[in-house]
Tab-separated table of C-alpha atoms and ligand atoms in Angstrom:
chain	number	residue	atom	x	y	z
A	9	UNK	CA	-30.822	3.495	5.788
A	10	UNK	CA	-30.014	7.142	5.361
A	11	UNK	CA	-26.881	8.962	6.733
A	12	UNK	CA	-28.594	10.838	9.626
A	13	UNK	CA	-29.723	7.277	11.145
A	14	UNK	CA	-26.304	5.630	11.175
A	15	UNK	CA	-23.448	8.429	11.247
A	16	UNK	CA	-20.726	7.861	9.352
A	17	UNK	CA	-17.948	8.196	12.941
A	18	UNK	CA	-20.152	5.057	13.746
A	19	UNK	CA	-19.108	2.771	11.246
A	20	UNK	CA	-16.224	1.892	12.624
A	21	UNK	CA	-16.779	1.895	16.308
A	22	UNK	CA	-15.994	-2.070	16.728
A	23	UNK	CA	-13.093	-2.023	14.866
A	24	UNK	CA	-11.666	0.929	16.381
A	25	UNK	CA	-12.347	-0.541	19.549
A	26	UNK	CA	-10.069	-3.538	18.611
A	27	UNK	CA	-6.585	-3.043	20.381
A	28	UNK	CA	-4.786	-3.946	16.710
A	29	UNK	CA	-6.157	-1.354	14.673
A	30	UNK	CA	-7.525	1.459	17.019
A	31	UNK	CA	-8.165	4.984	15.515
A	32	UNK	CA	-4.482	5.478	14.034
A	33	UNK	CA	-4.791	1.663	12.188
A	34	UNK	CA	-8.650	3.096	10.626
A	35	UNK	CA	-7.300	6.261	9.638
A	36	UNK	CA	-4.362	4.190	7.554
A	37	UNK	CA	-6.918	2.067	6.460
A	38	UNK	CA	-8.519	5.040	4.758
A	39	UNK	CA	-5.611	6.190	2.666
A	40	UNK	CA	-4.773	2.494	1.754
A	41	UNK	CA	-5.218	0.857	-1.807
A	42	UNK	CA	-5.728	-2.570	-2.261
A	43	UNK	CA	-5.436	-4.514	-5.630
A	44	UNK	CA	-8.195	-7.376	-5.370
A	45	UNK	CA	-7.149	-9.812	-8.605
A	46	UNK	CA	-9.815	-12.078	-9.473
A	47	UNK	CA	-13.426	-11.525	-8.486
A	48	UNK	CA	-14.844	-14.845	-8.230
A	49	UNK	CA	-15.283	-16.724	-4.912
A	50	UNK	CA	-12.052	-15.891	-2.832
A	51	UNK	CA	-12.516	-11.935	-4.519
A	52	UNK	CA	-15.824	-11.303	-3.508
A	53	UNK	CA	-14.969	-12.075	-0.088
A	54	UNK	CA	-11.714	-10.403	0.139
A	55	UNK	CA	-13.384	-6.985	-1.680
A	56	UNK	CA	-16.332	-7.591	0.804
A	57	UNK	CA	-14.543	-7.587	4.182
A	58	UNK	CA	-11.606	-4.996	2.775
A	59	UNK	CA	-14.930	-2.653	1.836
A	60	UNK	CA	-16.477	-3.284	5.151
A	61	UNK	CA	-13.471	-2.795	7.199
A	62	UNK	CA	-13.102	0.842	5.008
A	63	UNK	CA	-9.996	0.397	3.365
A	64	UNK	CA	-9.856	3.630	0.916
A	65	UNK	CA	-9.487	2.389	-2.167
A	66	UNK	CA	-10.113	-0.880	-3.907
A	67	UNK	CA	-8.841	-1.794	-7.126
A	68	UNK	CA	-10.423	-4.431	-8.939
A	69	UNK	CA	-9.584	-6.957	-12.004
A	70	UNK	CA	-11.470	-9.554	-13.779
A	71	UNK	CA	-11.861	-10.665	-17.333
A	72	UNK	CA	-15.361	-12.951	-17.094
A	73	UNK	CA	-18.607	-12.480	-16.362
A	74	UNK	CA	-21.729	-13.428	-13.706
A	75	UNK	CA	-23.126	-16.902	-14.474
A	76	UNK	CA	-25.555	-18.910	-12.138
A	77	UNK	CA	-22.763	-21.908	-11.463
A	78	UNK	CA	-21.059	-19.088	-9.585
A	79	UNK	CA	-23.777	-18.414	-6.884
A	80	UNK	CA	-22.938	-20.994	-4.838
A	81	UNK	CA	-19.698	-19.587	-3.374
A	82	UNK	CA	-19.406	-16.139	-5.002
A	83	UNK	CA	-21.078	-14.296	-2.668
A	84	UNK	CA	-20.949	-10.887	-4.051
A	85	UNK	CA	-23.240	-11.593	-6.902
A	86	UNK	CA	-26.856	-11.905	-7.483
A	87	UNK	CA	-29.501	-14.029	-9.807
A	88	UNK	CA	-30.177	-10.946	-11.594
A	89	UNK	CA	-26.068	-9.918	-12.141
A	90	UNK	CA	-26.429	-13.609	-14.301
A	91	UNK	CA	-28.892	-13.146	-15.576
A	92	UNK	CA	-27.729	-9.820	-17.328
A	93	UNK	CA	-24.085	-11.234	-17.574
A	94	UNK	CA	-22.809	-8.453	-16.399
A	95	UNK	CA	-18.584	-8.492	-16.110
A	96	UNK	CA	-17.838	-9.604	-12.193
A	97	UNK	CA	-15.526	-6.588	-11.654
A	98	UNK	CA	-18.466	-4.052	-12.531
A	99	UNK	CA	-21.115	-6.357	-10.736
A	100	UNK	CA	-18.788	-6.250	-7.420
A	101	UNK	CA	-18.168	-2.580	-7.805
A	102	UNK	CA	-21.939	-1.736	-7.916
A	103	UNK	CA	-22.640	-3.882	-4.885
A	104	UNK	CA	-19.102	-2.602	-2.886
A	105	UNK	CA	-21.037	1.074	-3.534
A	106	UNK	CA	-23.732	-0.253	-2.192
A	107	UNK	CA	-21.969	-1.768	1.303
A	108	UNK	CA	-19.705	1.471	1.877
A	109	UNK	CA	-20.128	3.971	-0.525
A	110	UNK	CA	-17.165	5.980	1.372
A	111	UNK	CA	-14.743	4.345	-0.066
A	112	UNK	CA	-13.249	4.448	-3.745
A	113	UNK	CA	-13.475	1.043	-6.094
A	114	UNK	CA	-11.956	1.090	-9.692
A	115	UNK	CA	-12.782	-1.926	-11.934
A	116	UNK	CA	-10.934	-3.228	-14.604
A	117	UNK	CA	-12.523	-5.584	-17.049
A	118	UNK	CA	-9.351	-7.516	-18.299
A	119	UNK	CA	-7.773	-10.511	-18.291
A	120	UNK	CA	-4.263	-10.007	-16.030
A	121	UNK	CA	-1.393	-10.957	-18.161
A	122	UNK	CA	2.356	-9.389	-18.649
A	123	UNK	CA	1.509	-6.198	-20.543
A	124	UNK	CA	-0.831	-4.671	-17.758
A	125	UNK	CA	0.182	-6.154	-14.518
A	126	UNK	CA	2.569	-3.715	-13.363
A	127	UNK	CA	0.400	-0.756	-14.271
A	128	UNK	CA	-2.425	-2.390	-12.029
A	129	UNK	CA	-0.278	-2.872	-9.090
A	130	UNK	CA	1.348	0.332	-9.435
A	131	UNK	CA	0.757	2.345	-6.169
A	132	UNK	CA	-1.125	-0.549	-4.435
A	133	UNK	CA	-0.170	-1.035	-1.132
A	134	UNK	CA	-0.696	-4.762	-1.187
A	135	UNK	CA	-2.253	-7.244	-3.548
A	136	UNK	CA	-4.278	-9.903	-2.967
A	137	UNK	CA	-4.742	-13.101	-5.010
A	138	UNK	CA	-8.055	-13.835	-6.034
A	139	UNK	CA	-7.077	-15.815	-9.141
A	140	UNK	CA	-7.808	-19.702	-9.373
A	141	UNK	CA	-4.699	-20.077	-11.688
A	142	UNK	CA	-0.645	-20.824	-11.054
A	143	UNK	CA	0.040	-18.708	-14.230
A	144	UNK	CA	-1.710	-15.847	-13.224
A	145	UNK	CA	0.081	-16.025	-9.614
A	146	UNK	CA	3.367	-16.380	-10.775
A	147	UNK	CA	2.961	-13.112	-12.374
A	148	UNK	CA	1.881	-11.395	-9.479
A	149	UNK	CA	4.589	-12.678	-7.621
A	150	UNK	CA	7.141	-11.698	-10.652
A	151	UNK	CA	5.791	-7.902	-10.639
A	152	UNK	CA	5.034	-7.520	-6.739
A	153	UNK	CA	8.702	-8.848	-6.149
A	154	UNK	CA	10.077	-6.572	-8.734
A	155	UNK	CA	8.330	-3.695	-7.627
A	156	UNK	CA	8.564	-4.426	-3.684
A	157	UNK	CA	4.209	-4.918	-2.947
A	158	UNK	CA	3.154	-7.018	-0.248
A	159	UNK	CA	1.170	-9.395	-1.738
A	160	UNK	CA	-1.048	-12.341	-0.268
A	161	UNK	CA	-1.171	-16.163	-2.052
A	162	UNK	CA	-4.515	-18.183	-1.452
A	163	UNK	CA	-6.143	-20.719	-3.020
A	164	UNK	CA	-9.300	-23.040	-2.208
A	165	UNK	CA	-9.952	-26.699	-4.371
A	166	UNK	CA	-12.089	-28.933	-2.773
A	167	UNK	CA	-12.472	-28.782	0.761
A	168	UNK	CA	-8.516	-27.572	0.567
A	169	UNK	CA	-7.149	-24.388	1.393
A	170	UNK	CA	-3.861	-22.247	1.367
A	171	UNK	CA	-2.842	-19.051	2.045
A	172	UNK	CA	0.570	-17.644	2.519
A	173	UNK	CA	1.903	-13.963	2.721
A	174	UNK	CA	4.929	-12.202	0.699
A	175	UNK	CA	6.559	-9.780	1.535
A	176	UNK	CA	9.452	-9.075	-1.167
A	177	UNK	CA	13.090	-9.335	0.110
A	178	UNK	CA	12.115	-10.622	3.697
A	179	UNK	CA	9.544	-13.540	3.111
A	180	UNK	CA	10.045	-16.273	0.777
A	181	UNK	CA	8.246	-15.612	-2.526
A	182	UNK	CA	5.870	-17.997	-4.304
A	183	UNK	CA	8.968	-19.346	-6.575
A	184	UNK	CA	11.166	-19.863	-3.469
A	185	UNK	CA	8.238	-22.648	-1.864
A	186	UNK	CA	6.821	-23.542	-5.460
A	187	UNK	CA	9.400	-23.449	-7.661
A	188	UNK	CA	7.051	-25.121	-10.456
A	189	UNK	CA	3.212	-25.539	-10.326
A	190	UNK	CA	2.194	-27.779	-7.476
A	191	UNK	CA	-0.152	-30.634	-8.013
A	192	UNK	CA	-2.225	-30.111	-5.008
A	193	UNK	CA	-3.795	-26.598	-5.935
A	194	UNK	CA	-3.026	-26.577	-9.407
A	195	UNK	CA	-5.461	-25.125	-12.434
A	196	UNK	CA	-6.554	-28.409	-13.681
A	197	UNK	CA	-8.337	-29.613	-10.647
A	198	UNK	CA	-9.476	-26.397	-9.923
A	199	UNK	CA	-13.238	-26.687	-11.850
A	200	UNK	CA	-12.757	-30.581	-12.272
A	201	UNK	CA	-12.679	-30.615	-8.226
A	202	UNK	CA	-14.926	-28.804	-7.227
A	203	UNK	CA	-15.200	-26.308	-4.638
A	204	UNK	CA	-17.159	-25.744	-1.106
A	205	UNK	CA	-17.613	-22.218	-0.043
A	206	UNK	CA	-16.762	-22.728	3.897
A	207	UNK	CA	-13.494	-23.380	2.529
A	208	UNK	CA	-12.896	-19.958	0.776
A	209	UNK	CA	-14.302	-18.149	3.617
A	210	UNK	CA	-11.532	-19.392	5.277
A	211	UNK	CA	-9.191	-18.939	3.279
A	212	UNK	CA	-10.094	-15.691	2.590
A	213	UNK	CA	-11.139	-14.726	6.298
A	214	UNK	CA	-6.472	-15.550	6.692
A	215	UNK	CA	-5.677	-13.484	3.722
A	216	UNK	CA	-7.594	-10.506	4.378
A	217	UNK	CA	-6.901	-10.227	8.109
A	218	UNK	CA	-3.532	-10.286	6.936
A	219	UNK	CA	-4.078	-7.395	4.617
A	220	UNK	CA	-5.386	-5.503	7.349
A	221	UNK	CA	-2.177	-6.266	9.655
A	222	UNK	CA	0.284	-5.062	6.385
A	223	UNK	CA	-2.177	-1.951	5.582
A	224	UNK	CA	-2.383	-0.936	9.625
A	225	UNK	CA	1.648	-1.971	10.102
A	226	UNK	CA	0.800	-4.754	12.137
A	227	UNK	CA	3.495	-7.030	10.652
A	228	UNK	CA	4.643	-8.500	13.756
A	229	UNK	CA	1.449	-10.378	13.931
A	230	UNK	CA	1.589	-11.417	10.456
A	231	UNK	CA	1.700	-15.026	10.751
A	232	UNK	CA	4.737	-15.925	8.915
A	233	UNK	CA	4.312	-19.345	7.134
A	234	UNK	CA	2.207	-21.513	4.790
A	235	UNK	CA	-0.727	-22.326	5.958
A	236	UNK	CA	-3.010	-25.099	4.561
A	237	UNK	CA	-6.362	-26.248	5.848
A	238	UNK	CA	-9.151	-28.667	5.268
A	239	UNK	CA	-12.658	-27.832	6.648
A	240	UNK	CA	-14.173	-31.621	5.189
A	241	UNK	CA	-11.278	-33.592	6.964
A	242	UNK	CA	-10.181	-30.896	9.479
A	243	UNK	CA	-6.947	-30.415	8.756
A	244	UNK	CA	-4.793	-27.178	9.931
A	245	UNK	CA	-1.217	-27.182	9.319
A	246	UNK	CA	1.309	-24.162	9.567
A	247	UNK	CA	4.651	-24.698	8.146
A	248	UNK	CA	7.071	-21.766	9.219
A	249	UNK	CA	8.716	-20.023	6.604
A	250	UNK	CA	12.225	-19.423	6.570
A	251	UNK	CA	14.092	-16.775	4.840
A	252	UNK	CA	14.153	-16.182	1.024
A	253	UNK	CA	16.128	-19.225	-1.126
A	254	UNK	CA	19.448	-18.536	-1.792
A	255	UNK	CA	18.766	-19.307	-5.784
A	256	UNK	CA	15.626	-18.196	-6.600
A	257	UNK	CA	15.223	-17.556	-9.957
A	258	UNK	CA	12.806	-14.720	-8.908
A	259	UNK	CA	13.615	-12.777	-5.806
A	260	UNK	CA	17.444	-13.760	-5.996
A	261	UNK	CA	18.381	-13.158	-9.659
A	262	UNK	CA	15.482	-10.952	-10.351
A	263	UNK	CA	14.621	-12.385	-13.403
A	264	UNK	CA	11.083	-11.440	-14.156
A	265	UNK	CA	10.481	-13.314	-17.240
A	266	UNK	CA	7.015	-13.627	-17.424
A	267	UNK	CA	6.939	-9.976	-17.543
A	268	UNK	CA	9.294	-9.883	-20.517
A	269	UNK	CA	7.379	-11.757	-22.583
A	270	UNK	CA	7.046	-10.577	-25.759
A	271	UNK	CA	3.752	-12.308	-26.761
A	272	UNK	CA	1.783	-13.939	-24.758
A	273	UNK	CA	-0.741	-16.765	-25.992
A	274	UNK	CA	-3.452	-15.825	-27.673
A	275	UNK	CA	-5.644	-18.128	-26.640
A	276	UNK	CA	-6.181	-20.430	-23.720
A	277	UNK	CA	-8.075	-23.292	-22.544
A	278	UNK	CA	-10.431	-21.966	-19.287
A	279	UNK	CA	-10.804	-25.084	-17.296
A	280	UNK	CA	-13.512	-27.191	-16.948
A	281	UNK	CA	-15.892	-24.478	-18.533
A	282	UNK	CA	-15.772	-25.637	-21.909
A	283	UNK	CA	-14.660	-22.521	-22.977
A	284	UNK	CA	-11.741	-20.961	-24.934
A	285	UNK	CA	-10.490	-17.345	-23.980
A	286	UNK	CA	-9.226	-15.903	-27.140
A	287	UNK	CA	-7.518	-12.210	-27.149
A	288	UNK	CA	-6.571	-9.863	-29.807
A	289	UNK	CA	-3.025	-10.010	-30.913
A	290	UNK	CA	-2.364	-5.999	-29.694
A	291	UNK	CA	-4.582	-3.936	-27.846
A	292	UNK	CA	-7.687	-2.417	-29.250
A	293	UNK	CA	-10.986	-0.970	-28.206
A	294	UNK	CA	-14.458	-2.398	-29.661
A	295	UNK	CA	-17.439	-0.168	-30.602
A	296	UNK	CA	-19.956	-3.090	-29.406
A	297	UNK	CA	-22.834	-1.315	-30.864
A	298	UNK	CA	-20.954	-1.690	-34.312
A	299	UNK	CA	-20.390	-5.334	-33.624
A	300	UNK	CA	-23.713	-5.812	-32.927
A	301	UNK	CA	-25.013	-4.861	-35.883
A	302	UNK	CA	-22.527	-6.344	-37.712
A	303	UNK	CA	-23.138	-9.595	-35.840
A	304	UNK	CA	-26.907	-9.543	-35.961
A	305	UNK	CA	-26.749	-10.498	-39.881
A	306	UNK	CA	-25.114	-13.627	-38.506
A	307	UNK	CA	-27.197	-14.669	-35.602
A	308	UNK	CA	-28.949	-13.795	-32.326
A	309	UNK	CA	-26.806	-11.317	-30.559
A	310	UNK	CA	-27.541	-9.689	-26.928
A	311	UNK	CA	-25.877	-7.764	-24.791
A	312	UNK	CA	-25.534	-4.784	-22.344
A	313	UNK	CA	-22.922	-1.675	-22.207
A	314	UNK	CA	-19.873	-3.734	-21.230
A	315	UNK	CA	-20.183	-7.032	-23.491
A	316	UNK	CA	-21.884	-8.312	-26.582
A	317	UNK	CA	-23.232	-12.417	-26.511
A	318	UNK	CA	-23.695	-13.588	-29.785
A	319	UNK	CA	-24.627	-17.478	-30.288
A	320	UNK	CA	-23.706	-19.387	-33.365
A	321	UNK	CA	-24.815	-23.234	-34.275
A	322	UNK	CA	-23.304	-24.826	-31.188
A	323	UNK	CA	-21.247	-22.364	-29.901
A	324	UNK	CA	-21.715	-18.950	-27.809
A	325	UNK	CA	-18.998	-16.091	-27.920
A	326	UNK	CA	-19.377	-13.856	-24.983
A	327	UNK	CA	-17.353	-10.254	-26.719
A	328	UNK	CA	-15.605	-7.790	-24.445
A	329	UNK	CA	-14.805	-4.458	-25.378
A	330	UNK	CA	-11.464	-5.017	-25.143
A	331	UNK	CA	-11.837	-7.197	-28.162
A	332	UNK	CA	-11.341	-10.916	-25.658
A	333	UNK	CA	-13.796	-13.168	-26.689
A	334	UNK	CA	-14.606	-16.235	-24.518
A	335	UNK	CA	-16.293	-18.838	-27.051
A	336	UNK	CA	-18.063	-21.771	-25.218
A	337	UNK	CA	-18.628	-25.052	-26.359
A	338	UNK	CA	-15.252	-26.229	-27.018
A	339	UNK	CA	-12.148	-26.754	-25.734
A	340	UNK	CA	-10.335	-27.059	-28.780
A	341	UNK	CA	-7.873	-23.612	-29.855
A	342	UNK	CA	-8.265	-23.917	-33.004
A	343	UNK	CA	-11.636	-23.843	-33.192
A	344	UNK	CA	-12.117	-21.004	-31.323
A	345	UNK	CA	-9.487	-19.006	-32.833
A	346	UNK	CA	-11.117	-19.721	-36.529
A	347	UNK	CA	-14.406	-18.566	-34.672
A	348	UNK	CA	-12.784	-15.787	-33.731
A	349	UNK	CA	-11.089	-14.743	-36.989
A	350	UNK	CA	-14.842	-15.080	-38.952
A	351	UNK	CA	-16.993	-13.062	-36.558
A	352	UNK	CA	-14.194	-10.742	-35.049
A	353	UNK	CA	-11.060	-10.672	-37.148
A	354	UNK	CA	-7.600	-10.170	-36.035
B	417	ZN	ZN1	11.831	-16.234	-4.304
């Protein structure tokens, strides 16, 4: 539909019309950045209803790709974004344009870790977790409390859900209510499990309407506590939240370790894909088209302008420009990381 049929002061007529936002909470909405991490199931429908609802900016990270096991529940791709492979965070960016192309979206293509966390939530207004890992949250919460973002848990397994919002120095923070990884939520399960989509619309329907109370300065109507549901056994339970623990290693002492780290792993087990992520030991930038042909004397290599797939006996590396290479077809390190050495180097 072209501009002159739908005006652009039209857009946001029912949301304006809602007593909570109203003109002054759309016009904040328009100056607002949003970090989105993750864009699988819970990120495409955060970045979705946060591009819908025209917040101005939308910053996006992920370090995988489009395959067709995602379809089911990640509902801002398409057959033909698998079938090219093309990185999630570009994939959701072209389709965000497509939704409102008003507002501004950045992707990153990485995979989140200590040495570019802060930079990406610098000058967010909130974050929001779209991650299906403890690691990667505990990191959020490490640089959103150090830096002072809002930021917004949630996680879906199963039929399971949880969501709970932070808000550094007045809310408890993740390490307050989970000082280690719980078992309920935790990575492991995460692929092994299973997962229904009605259960991350929900879960994702909590976190972003509370992104829209923090970004409009709603926060008396933020709902304060942990909440956990269960669409298959229909479960809803809301624990309050008290104030920040006395001892928290995070929010109390302010000891950000994770971001301190002075090397993180270099590779990792992604669960239940029988795949290894394996990352360069500093940062560097690939010239894929040199790979390529490099790689081509080896075996079939494909590819578009973000990523190079290159298959090899029983095992497929998927190359990033970044210089990450997820290698499927085993879960062992080592194996990947001596694939990685022969057809990448160090
Ligand atoms: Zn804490």
């Amino acid at each position: 539909m072209t501009p002159e049929f739908q005006p652009a002061n039209d857009r946001y007529s029912r949301q304006i019309l809602f007593a909570g936002i109203g003109s002054e909470g759309q016009a904040r909405l328009a100056t607002a950045r949003a970090l989105i991490v993750g864009c699988g199931a819970l990120g495409s429908a955060q970045a979705e209803a946060l591009a819908r609802a025209g917040v101005g900016t939308l910053r996006l990270v992920d370090r995988d790709f489009v395959e067709f096991s995602n379809l089911q529940r990640q509902t801002m791709f398409t057959e033909a974004d698998a079938a090219e492979r093309l990185p999630k965070a570009i994939a959701c960016r072209d389709h965000l344009t497509e939704i409102n192309s008003a507002i501004a979206v950045e992707p990153h293509i990485a995979d989140v870790n200590h040495s570019n966390i802060e930079g990406l939530i610098e000058e967010c207004d909130v974050v929001i977790d779209g991650t299906d890992n403890f690691a990667t949250r505990y990191l959020i919460n490490d640089a959103a409390v150090k830096h002072g973002v809002n930021w917004i848990y949630g996680a879906a397994v199963g039929s399971y859900g949880v969501s709970m919002t932070i808000r550094p120095g007045q809310t408890p923070c993740l390490r307050c209510i989970f000082p280690e990884t719980p078992a309920a939520a935790s990575a492991p399960t995460c692929d092994t499990a299973g997962v229904i989509m009605p259960i991350i619309n929900v879960v994702a329907a909590v976190q972003t309407a509370e992104a829209l109370k923090l970004l409009t300065g709603a926060t008396d109507d933020l709902h304060n506590s942990l909440m956990q549901f269960d669409v298959w056994k229909n479960e809803w339970r809301r624990i309050a939240l008290r104030k920040p623990a006395d001892d928290c290693p995070t929010c109390a002492m302010r000891n950000f370790e994770l971001l301190d780290a002075e090397a993180q792993e270099f590779a990792a087990v992604l669960c239940g894909r029988q795949a290894v992520q394996v990352s360069p030991a500093k940062p560097v930038t690939v010239n894929l088209a040199d790979l390529r042909q490099r790689l081509s004397a080896a075996g079939d290599v494909k590819g578009n302008e973000y990523l190079l797939r290159f298959r090899t006996g029983e095992f497929e590396m998927t190359i990033f420009q970044d210089a990450r290479s997820i290698i499927r077809g085993t879960e062992d390190i080592s194996t990947a990381r001596s694939l990685y050495a022969k057809f990448i180097g160090n």
